[in-house]
Coordinates of C-alpha atoms in Angstrom, one line a residue:
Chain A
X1 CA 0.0 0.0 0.0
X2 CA 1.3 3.3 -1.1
X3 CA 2.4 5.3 2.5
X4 CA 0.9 9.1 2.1
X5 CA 4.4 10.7 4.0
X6 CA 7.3 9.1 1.3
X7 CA 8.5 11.6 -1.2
X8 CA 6.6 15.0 0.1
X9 CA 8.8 17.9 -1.6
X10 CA 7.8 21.2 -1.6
X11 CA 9.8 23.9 -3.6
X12 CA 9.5 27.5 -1.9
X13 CA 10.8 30.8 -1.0
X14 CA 11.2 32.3 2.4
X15 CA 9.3 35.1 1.6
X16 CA 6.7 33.9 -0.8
X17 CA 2.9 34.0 0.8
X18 CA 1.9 31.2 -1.8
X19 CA 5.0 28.9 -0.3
X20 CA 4.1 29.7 3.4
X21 CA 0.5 29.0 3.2
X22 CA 1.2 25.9 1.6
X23 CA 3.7 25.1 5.3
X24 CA 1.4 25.5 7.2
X25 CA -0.9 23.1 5.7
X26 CA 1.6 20.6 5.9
X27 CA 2.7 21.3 9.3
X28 CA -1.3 21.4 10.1
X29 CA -1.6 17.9 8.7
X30 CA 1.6 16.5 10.2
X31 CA 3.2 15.7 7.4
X32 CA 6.7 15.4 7.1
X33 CA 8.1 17.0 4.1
X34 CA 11.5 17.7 2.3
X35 CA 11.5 21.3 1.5
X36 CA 14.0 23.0 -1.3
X37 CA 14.5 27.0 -0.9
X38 CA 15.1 28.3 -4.3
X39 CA 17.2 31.5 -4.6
X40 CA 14.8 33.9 -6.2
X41 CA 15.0 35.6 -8.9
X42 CA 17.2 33.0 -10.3
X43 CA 15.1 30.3 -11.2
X44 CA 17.1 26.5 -10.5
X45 CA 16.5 23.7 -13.5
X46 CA 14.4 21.9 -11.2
X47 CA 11.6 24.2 -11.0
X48 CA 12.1 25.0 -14.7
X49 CA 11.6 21.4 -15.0
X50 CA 8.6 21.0 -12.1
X51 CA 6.5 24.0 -13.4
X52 CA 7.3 24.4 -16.9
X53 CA 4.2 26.4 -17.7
X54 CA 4.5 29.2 -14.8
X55 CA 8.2 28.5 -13.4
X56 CA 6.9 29.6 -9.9
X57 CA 7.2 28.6 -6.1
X58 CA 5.6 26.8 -4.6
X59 CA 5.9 23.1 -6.2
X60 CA 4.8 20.3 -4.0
X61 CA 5.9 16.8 -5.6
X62 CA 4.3 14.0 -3.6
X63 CA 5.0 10.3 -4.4
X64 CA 6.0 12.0 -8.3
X65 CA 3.0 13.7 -8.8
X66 CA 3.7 17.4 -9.2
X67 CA 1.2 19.8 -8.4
X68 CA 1.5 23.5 -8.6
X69 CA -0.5 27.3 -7.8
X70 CA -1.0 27.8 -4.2
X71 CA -4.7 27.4 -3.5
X72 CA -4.6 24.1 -6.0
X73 CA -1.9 22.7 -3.7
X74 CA -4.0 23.4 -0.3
X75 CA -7.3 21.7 -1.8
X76 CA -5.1 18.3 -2.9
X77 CA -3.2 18.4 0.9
X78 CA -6.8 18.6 2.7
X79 CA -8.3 15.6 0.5
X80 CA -5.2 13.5 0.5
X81 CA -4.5 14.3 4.5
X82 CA -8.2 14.1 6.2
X83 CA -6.8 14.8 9.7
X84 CA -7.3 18.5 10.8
X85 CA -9.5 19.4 7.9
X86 CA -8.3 22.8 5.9
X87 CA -11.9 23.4 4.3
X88 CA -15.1 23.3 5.7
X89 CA -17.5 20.4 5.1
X90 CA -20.5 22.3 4.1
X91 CA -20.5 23.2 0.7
X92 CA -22.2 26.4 1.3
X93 CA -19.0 27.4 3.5
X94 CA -16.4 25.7 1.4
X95 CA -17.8 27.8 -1.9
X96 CA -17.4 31.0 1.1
X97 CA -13.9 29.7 1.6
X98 CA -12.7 29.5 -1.4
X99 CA -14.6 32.8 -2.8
X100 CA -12.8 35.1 -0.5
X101 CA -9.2 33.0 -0.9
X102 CA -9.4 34.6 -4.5
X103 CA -10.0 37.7 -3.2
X104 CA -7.2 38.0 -0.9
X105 CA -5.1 37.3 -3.9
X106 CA -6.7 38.4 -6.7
X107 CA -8.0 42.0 -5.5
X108 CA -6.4 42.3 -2.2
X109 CA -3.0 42.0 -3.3
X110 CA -2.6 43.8 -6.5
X111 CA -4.2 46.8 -4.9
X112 CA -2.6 46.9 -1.9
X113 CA 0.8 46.2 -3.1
X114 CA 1.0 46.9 -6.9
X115 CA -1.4 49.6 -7.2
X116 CA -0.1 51.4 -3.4
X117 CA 3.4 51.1 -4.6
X118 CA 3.0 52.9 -8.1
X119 CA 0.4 54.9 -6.6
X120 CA -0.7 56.2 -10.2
X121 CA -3.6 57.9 -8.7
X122 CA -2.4 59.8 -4.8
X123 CA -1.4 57.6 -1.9
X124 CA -4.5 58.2 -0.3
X125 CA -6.5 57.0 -2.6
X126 CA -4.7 53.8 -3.1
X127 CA -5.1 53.3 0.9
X128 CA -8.1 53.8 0.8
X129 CA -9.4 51.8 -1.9
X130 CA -7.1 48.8 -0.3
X131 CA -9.1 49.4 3.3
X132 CA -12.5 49.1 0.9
X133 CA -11.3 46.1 0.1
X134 CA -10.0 45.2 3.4
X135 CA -13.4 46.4 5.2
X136 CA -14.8 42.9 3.3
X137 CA -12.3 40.6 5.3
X138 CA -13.4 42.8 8.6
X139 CA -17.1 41.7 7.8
X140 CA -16.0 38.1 7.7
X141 CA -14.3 37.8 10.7
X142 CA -16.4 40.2 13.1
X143 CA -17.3 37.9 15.9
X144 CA -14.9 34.8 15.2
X145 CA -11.7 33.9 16.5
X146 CA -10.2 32.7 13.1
X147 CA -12.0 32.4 9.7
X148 CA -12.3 29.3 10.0
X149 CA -13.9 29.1 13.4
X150 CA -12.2 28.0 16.3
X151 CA -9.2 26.6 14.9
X152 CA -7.3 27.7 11.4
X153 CA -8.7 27.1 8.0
X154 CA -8.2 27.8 4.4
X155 CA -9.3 31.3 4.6
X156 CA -6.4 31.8 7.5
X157 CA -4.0 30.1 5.7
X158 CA -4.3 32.6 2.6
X159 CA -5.4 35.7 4.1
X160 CA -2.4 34.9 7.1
X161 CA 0.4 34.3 4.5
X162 CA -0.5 37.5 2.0
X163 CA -2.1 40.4 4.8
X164 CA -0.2 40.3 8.1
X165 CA 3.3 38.5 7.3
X166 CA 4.1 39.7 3.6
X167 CA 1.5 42.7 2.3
X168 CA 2.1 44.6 6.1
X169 CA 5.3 44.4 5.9
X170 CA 5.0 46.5 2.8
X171 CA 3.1 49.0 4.5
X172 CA 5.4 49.0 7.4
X173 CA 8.1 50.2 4.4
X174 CA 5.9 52.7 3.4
X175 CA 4.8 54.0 6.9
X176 CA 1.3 52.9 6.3
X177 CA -0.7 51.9 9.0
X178 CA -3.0 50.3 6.9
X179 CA -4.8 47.5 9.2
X180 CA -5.6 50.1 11.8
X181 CA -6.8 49.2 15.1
X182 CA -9.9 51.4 15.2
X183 CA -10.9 51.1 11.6
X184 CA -9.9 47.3 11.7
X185 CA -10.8 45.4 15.3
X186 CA -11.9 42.1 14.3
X187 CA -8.6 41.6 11.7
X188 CA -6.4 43.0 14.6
X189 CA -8.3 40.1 16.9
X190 CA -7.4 37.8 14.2
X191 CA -3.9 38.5 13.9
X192 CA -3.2 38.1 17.7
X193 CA -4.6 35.1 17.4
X194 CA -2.7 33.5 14.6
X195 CA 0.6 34.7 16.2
X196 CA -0.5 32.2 19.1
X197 CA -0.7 29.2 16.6
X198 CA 2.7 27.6 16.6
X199 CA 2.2 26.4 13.0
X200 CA 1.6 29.5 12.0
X201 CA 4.7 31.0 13.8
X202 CA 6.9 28.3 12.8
X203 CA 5.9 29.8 8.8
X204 CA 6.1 34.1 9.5
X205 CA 9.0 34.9 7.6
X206 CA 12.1 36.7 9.3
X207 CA 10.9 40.3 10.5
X208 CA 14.0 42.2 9.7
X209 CA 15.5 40.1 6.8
X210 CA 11.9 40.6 5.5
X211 CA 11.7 44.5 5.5
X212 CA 15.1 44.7 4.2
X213 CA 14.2 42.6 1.1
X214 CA 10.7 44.0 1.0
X215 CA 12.1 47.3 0.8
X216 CA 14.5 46.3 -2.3
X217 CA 11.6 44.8 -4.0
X218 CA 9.2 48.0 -3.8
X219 CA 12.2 49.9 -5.1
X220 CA 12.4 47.7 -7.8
X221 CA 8.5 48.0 -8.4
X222 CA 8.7 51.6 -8.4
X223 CA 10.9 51.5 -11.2
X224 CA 9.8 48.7 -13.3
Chain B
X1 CA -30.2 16.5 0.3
X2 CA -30.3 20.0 -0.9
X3 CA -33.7 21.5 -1.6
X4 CA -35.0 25.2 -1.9
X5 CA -35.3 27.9 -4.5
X6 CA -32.6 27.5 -7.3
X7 CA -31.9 30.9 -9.0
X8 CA -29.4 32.2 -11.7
X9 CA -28.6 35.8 -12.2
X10 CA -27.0 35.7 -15.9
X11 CA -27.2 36.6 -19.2
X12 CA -27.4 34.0 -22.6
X13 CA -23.6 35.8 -23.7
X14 CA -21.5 35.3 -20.6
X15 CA -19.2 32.4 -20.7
X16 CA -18.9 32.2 -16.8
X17 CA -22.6 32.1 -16.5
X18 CA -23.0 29.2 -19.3
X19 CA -20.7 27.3 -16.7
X20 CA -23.1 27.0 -14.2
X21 CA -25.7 26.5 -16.6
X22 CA -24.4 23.6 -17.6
X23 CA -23.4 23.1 -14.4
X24 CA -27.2 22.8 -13.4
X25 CA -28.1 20.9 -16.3
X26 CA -25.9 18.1 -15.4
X27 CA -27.4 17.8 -12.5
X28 CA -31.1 18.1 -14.3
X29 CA -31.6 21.0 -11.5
X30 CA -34.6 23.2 -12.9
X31 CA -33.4 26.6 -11.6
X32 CA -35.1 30.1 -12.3
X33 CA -32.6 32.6 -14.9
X34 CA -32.8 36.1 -14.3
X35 CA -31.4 37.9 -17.1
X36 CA -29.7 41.2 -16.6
X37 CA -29.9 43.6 -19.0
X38 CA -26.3 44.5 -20.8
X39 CA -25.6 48.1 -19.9
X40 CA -27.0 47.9 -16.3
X41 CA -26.7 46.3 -13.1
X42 CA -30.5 44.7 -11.2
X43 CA -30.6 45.8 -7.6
X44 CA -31.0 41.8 -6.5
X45 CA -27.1 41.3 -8.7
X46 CA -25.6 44.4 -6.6
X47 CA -27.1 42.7 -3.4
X48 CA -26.4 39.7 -3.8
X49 CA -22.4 40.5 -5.1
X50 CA -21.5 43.7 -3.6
X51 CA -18.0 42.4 -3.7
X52 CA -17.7 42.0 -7.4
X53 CA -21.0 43.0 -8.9
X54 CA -20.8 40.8 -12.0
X55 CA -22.5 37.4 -13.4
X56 CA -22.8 34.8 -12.9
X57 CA -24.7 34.5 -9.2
X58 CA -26.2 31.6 -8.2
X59 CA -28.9 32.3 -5.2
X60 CA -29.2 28.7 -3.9
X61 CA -32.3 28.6 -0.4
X62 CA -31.3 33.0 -0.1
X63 CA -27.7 32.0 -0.6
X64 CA -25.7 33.9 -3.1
X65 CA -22.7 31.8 -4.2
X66 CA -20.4 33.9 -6.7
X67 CA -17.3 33.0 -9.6
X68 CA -18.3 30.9 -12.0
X69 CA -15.6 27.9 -11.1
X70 CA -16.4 28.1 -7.8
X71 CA -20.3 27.9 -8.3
X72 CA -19.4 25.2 -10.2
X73 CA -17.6 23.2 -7.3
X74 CA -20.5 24.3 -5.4
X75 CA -23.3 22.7 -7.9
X76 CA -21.2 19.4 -7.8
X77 CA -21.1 19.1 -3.9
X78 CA -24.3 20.5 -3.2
X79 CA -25.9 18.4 -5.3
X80 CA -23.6 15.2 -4.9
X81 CA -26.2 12.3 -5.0
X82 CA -27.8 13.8 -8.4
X83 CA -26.4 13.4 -11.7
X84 CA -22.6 12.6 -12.5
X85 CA -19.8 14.0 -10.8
X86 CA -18.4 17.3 -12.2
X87 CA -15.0 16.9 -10.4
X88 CA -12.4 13.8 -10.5
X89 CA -12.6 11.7 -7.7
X90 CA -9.3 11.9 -7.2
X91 CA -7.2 14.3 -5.2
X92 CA -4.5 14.2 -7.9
X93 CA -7.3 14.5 -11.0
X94 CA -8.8 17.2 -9.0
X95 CA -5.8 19.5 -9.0
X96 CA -5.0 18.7 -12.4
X97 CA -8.6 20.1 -13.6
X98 CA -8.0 23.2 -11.3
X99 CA -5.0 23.7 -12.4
X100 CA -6.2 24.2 -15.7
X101 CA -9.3 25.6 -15.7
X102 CA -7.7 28.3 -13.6
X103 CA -4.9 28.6 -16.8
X104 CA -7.3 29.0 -19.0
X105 CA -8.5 31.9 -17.0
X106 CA -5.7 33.7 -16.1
X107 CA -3.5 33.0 -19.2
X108 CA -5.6 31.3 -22.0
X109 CA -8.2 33.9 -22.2
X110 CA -6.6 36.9 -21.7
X111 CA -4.2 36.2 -25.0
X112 CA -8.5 35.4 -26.8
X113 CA -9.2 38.3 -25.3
X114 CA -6.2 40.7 -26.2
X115 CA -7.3 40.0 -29.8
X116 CA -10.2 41.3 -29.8
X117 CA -8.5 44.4 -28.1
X118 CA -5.9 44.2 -30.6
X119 CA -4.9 47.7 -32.1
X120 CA -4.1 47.1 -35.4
X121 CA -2.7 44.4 -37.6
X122 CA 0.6 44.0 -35.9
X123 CA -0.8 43.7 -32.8
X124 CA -3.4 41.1 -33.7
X125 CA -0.4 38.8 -35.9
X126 CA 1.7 38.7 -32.3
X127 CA -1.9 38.3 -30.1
X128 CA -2.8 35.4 -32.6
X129 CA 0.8 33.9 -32.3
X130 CA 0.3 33.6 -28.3
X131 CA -3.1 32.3 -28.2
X132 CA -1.8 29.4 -30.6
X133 CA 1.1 28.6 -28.4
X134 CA -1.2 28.7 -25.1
X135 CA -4.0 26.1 -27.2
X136 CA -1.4 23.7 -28.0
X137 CA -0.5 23.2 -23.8
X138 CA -3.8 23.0 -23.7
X139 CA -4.0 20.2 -26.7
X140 CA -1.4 18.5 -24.4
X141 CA -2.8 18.5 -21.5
X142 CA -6.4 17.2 -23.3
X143 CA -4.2 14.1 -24.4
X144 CA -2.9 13.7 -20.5
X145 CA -6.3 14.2 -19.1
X146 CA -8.7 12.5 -21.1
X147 CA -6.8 9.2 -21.4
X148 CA -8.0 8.5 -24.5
X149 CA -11.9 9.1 -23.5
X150 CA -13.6 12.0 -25.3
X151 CA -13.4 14.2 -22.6
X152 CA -11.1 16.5 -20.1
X153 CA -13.0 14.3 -17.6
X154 CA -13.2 11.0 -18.8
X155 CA -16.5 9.4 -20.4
X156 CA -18.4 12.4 -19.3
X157 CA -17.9 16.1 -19.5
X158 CA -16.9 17.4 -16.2
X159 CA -15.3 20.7 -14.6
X160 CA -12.3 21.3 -16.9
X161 CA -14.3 20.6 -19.9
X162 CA -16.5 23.3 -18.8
X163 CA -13.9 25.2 -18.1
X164 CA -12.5 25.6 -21.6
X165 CA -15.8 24.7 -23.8
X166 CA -18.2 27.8 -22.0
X167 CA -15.4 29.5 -24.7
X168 CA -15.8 27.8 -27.6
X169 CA -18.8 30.6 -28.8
X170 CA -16.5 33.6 -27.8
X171 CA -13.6 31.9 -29.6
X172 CA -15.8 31.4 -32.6
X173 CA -16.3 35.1 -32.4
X174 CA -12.7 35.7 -32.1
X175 CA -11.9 33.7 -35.3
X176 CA -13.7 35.3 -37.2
X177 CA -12.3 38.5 -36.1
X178 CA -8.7 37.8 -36.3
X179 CA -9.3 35.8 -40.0
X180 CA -7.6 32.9 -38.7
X181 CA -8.4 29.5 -36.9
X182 CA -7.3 28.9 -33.4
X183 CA -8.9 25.7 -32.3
X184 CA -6.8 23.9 -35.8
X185 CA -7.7 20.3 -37.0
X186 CA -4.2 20.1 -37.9
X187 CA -2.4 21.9 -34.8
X188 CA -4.9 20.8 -32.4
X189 CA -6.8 17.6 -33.4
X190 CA -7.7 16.1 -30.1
X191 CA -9.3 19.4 -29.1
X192 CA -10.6 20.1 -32.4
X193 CA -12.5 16.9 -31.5
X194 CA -12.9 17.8 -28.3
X195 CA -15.0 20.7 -29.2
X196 CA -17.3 19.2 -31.6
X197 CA -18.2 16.4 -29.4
X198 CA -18.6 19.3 -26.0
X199 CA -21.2 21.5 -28.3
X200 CA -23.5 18.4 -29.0
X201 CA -23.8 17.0 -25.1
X202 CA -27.5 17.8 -24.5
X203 CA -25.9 19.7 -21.2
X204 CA -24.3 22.3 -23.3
X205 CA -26.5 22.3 -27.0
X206 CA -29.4 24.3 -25.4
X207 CA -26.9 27.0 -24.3
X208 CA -24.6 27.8 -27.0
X209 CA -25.3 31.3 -28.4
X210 CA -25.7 31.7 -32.3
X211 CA -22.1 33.2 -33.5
X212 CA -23.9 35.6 -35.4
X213 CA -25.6 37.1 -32.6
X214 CA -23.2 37.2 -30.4
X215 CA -20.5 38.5 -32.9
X216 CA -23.5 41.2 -33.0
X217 CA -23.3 41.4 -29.1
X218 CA -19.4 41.6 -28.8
X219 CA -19.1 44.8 -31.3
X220 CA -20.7 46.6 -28.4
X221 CA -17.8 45.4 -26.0
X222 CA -15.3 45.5 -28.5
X223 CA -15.2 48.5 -30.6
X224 CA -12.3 47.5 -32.6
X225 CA -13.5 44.2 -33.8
X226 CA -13.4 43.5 -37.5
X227 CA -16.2 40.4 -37.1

């Protein structure tokens, strides 16, 4: 019979949300993986050769099958691993799940990185179409310890990885107090509380390394 | 066993609302389809997705479920004793059908799409060039999918095959805009296939617009169209 833990690679980058969500799902589920830091932007021939159609991190290769995107990658780890379910069971509140994962990276991010850090239009506006978008996640989580419920989910995993440990970091670089307390209670809740899940510490990225690459990264946004 | 009030807010032109159609006819569930009007936005659509305020929505017992993919997922698991599965059953099968689909979003479409866009004939040549080299991974991964059956999913259409087919109208459109065939019989044979046998399941027949009237339709989005 096949055993579930051989040959569980995961090709990621310190600092990538889409790597670090995927961590934490593993470490959630308890399984015991190999796991291959590339050296971004340099791409190595194995992930050339693992993700020929995107050539990005993360890659998780279990038993020789190689699956790649982020939110892909979760869905496969919660059915192949039933312990500690990601997503919910309902359907109702899986389709809720997955709805606002997009959003976290599909609106969320390009606005409040991409859009803050050219800041086309003024700053302010920027911020504050990134807290419009924010205000949604503040809805979702006003009266719940995690998004998930009591314990972390799907939802936590994404919005955890891209808002507090990689997109406020940004903000931090740019003196933006974007998630503000007043404006923001239920997300600043939220936050404590993922800081006290030890999976979820064991997958923040380095503080200070962090802000000094983030910092070289707007610069080179700003310019591209 | 889900019950309750099945609605669709849509219109007959949208590709991500002809997902969930067929979605809901796989699953023989009679729904009610509330057509918004192009050019404006119904008060029960801005309600119902403040987020996004686009089609398609599927209101499922007061419950708005919104995306097209992921009303899909939802059709299939809400309604899991009915009708065939939409999804693989396995994990591995799954991903491989996300993973698509979701290319076929995010890359596939947008190179159909910058076509139409396409300021003039330069332009559309290098627009042309990268939606042929995006089809032919997509031939590719037909051939890896299907396993020799006649579908993304197997014996049956399922989510992936949705996925790419809700295009096949729009692509028609495109064709005849750019003056040049990008589904190929001789680039893209298994998919050429593919397509013929995807508009003639009684899921999808029904809800295929005419080209013509949607060629009509798309001039309105797509000023510089030559159609």
């Amino acid at each position: 019979m096949e055993k579930k833990e051989e040959g569980v690679k995961l090709l990621g980058f310190w600092i990538s949300p889409f790597s670090r969500r995927v961590e934490m799902a593993l470490k959630l589920k308890g399984v015991p993986y190999q796991y291959l830091e590339e050296d971004l932007p340099k791409k190595s021939s194995l992930l050339l050769e693992l993700n020929p159609v995107h050539k990005k991190v993360p890659v998780l290769v279990h038993n020789n099958k190689i699956l790649c995107e982020s939110l892909v990658i979760l869905e496969y780890i919660d059915q192949t691993w039933s312990n500690n379910p990601i997503l919910p069971q309902d359907p109702y509140q899986k389709a809720m799940a997955r709805f606002w994962a997009k959003f976290v990276d599909e609106q969320i991010l390009p606005v409040g990185f991409m859009t803050l850090v050219k800041a086309e239009k003024s700053i302010e506006v920027a911020i504050e179409e990134t807290q419009e978008l924010i205000t949604f996640l503040e809805k979702e989580i006003t009266g719940k310890d995690f998004f998930g419920g009591k314990t972390i989910g799907f939802l936590d995993m994404v919005a955890g990885s891209m808002i507090p440990f990689c997109l406020a970091r940004a903000w931090e670089c740019m003196g933006i107090d974007m998630i503000s307390e007043e404006k923001f209670p239920g997300l600043n809740r939220w936050i404590k509380n993922l800081n006290e899940v030890e999976i979820v510490r064991e997958c923040i990225p380095p503080k200070e390394k962090h802000i000094e690459r983030m910092n070289k990264i707007i610069e080179k946004t700003k310019s591209a | 066993m889900a019950t309750g009030d099945v609605k669709l807010i849509g219109s007959w032109a949208s590709v991500y609302v002809m997902r969930a159609r067929i979605a809901l006819n796989l699953k023989s569930i009679s729904y009610e389809f509330l057509q918004e009007t192009y050019g404006s936005k119904s008060e029960l659509l801005l309600k119902s997705n403040p987020v996004h305020k686009k089609i398609p929505v599927l209101i499922h017992a007061d419950k708005p479920v919104c995306e097209s993919n992921i009303i899909v997922q939802y059709i299939d698991e809400a309604w899991s004793s009915s009708g065939p599965s939409i999804l693989p059953s396995q994990p591995y099968d799954r991903a491989i059908a996300r993973f698509w689909a979701a290319y076929i979003d995010d890359k596939w479409f947008i190179a159909v799409r910058s076509i139409l866009t396409a300021q003039g004939e330069e332009e559309k040549k290098a627009a042309v060039a990268q939606v042929e080299e995006r089809t032919v991974l997509l031939e590719k991964a037909f051939i890896d999918c299907s396993n020799g059956k006649p579908f993304f999913n197997g014996d049956h259409i399922g989510y992936l095959d949705i996925a790419l087919g809700s295009f096949l109208g729009w692509l028609r459109v495109t064709e005849l805009d750019a003056h040049h065939k990008l589904l190929d019989e001789t680039k893209t044979p298994s998919l050429f296939l593919w397509a013929e046998r995807f508009r003639n399941d009684p899921a999808v027949k029904p809800l295929m617009p005419e080209t013509a009237k949607l060629a009509e339709f798309a001039k309105k989005l797509f000023p510089k169209m030559q159609a």
